[in-house]
PDB file of C-alpha atoms in Angstrom:
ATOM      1  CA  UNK S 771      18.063   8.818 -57.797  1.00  0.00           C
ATOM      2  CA  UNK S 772      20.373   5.846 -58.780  1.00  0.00           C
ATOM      3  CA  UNK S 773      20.185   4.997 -62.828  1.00  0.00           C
ATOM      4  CA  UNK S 774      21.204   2.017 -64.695  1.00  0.00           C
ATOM      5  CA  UNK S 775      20.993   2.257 -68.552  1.00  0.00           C
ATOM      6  CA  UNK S 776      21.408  -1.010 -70.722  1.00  0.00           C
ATOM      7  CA  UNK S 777      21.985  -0.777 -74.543  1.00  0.00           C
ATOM      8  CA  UNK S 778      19.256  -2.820 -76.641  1.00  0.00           C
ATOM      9  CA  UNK S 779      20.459  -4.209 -80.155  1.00  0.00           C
ATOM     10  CA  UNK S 780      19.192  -7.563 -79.610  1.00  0.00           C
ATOM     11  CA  UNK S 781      16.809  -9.892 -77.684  1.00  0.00           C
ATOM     12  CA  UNK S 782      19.454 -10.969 -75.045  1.00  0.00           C
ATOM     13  CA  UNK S 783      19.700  -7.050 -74.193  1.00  0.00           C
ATOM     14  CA  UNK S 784      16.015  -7.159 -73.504  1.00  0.00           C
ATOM     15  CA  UNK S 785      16.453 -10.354 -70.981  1.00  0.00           C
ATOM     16  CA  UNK S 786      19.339  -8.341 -68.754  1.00  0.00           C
ATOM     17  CA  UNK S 787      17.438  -5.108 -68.445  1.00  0.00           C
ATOM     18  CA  UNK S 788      14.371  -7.212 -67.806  1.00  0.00           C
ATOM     19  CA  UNK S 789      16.203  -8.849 -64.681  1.00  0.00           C
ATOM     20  CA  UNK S 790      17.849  -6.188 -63.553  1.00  0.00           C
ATOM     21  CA  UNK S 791      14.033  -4.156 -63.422  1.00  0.00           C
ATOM     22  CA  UNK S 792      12.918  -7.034 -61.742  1.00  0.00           C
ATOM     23  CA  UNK S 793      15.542  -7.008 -59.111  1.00  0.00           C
ATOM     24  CA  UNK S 794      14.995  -3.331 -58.855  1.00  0.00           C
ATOM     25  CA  UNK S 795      11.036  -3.209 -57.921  1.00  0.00           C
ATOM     26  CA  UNK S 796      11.660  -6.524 -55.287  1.00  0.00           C
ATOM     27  CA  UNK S 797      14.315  -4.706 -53.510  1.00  0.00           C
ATOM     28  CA  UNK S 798      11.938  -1.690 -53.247  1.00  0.00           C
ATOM     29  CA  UNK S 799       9.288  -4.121 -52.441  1.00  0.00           C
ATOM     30  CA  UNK S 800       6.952  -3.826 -54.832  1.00  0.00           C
ATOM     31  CA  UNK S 801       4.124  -6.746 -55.002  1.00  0.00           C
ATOM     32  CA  UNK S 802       4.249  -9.301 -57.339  1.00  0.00           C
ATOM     33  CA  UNK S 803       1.355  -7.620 -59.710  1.00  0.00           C
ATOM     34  CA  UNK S 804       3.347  -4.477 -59.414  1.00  0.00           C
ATOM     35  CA  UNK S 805       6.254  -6.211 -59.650  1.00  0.00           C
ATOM     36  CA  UNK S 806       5.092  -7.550 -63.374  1.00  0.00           C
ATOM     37  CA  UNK S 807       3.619  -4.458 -64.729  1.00  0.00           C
ATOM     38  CA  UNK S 808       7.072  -3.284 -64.202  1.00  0.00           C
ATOM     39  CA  UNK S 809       8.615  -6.079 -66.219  1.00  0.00           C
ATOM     40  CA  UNK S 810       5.859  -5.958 -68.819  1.00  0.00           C
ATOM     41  CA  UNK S 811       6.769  -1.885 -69.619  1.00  0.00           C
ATOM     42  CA  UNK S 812      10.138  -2.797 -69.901  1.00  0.00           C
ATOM     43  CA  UNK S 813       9.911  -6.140 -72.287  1.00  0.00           C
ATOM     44  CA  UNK S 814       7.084  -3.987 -74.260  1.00  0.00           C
ATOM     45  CA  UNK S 815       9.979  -0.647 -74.486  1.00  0.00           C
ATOM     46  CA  UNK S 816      12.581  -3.000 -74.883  1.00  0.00           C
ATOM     47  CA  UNK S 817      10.878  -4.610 -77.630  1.00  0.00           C
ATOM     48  CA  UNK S 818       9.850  -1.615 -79.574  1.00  0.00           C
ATOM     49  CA  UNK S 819      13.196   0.152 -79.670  1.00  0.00           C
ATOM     50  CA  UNK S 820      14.517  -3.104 -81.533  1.00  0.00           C
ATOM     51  CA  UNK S 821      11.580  -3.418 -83.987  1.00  0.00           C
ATOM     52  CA  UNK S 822      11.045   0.384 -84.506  1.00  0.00           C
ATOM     53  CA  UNK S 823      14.011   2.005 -84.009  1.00  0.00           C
ATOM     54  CA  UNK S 824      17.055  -0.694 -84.618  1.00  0.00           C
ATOM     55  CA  UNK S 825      18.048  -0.261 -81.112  1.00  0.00           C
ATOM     56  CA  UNK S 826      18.356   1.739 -78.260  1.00  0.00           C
ATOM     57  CA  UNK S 827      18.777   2.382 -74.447  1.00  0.00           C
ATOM     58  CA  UNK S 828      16.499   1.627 -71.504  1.00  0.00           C
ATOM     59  CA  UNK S 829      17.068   3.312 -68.321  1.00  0.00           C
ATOM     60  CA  UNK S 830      15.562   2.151 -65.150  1.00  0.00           C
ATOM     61  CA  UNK S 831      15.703   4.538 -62.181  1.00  0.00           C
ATOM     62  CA  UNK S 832      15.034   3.897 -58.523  1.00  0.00           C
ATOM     63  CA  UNK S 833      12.555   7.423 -57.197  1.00  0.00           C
ATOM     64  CA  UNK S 834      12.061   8.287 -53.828  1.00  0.00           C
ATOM     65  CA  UNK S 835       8.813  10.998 -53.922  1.00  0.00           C
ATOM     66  CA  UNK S 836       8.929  11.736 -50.457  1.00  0.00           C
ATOM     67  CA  UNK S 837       9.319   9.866 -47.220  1.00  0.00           C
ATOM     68  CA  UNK S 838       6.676   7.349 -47.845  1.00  0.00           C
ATOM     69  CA  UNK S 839       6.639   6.591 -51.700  1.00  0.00           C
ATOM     70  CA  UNK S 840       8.930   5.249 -53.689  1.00  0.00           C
ATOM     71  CA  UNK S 841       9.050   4.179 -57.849  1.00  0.00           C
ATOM     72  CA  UNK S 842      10.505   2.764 -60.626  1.00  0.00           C
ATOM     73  CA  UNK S 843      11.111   5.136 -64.019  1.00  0.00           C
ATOM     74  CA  UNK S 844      11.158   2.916 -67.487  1.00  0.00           C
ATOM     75  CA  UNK S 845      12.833   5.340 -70.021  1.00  0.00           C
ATOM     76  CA  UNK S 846      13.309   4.079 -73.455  1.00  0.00           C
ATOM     77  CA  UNK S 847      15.393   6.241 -75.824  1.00  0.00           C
ATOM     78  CA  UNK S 848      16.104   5.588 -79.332  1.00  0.00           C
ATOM     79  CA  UNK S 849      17.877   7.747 -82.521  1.00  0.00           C
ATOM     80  CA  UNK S 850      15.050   5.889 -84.776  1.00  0.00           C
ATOM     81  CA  UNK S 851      12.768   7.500 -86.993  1.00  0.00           C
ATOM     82  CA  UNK S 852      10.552   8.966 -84.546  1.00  0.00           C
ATOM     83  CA  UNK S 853       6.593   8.783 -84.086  1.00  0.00           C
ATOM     84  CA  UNK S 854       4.910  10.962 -86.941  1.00  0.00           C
ATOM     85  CA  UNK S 855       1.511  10.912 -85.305  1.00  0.00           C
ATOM     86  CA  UNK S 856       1.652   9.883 -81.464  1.00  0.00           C
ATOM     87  CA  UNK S 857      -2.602   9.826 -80.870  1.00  0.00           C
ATOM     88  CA  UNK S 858      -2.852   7.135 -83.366  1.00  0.00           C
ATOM     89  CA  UNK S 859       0.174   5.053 -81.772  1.00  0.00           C
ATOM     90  CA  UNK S 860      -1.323   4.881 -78.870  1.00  0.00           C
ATOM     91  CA  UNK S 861      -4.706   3.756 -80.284  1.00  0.00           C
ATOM     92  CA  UNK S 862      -5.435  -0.321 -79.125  1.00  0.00           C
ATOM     93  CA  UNK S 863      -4.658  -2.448 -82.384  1.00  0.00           C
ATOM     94  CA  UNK S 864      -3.036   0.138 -84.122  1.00  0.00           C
ATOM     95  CA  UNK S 865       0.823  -1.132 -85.432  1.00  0.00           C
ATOM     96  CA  UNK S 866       3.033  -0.371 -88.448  1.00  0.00           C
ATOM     97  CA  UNK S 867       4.463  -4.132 -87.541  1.00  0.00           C
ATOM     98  CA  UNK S 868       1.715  -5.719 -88.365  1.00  0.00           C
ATOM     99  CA  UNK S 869       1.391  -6.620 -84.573  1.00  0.00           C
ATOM    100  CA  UNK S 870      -1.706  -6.726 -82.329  1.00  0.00           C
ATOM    101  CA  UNK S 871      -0.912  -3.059 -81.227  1.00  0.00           C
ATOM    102  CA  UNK S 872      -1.450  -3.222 -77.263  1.00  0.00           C
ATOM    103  CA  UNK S 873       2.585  -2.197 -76.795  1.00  0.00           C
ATOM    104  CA  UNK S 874       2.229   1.313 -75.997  1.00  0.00           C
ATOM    105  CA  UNK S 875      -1.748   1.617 -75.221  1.00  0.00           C
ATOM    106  CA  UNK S 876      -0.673  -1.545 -72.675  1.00  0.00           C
ATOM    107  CA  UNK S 877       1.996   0.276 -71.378  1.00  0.00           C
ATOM    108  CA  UNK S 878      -0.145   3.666 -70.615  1.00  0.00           C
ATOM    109  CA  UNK S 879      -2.554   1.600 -68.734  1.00  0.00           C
ATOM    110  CA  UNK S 880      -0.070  -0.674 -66.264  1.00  0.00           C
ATOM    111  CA  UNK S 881       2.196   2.328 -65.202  1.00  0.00           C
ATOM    112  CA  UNK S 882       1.054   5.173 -62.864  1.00  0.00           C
ATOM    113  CA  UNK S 883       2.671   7.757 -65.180  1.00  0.00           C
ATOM    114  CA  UNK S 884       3.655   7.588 -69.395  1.00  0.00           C
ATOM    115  CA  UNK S 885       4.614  10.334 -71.411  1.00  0.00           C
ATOM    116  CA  UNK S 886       6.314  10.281 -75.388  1.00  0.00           C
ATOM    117  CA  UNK S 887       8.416  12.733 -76.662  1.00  0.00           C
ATOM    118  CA  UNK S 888       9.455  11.469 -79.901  1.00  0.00           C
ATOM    119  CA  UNK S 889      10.571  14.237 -82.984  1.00  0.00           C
ATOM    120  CA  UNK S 890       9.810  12.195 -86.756  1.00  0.00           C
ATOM    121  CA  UNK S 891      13.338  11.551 -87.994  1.00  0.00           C
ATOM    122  CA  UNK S 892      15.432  12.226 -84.132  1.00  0.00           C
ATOM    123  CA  UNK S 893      13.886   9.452 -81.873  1.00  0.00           C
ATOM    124  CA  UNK S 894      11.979   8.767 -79.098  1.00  0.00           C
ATOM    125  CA  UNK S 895      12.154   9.190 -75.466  1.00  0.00           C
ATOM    126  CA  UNK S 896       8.774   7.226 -74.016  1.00  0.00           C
ATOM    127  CA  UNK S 897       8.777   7.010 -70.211  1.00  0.00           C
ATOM    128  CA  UNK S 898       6.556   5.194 -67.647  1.00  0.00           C
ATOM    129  CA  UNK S 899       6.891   5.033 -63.944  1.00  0.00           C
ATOM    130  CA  UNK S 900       5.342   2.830 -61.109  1.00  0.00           C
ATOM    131  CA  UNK S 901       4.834   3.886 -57.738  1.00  0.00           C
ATOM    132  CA  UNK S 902       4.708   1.875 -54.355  1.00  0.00           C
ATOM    133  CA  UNK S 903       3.291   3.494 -51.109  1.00  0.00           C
ATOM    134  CA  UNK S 904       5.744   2.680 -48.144  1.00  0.00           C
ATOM    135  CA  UNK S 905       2.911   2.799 -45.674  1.00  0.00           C
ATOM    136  CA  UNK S 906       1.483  -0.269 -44.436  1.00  0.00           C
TER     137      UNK S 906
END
């Protein structure tokens, strides 16, 4: 498994982490609907750790399953307040930004595999992963 993790304090962070995902899922040839679900999970993350949390760290992670699937892991990670009640965040239409609420519920649905760990005043660790079959 190769890792790169990119700091997020500001919108520009969220543009290099979204190019480098992108780069990521067309090397391991992911299609271009794929290939945007991807980017979507990480702009949405991205996004989040700056509004909720003041910052934070993506991590994008290249997975090989077994000989003939590989994936992309989306891991944000944050030292914010946490996520008091993690059912209701990931209700559709549910934000404490005043948002339209389809970050996380959004996120769940494009990516193969989500999961939130989050502890109210630690963080959050929310991670998401996309698979691609190599067989024709």
């Amino acid at each position: 498994m190769e890792s790169m993790t990119f700091r997020i304090q500001r919108e520009a962070d969220v543009y290099v982490a979204l190019s480098s995902g992108r780069r990521l899922a067309t090397e391991l040839q992911f299609s271009e609907t794929d290939r945007t679900r991807v980017e979507i999970c990480i702009l949405e993350l991205a996004h989040n750790l700056i509004r909720h949390a003041g910052g934070g760290e993506i991590v994008l992670t290249r997975l090989q399953r077994d000989n003939t699937t590989v994936g992309i892991a989306v891991e944000a990670r944050d030292n914010g307040p946490g996520i008091p009640d993690i059912e209701l965040a990931l209700r559709d239409g549910y934000s404490t930004t005043h948002s339209l609420g389809a970050g996380l519920p959004g996120v769940r649905r494009l990516m193969d595999e989500f999961e939130i760990r989050s502890t109210p005043g630690v963080g959050t660790i929310v991670r998401a992963v996309k698979w691609r079959s190599l067989r024709p």
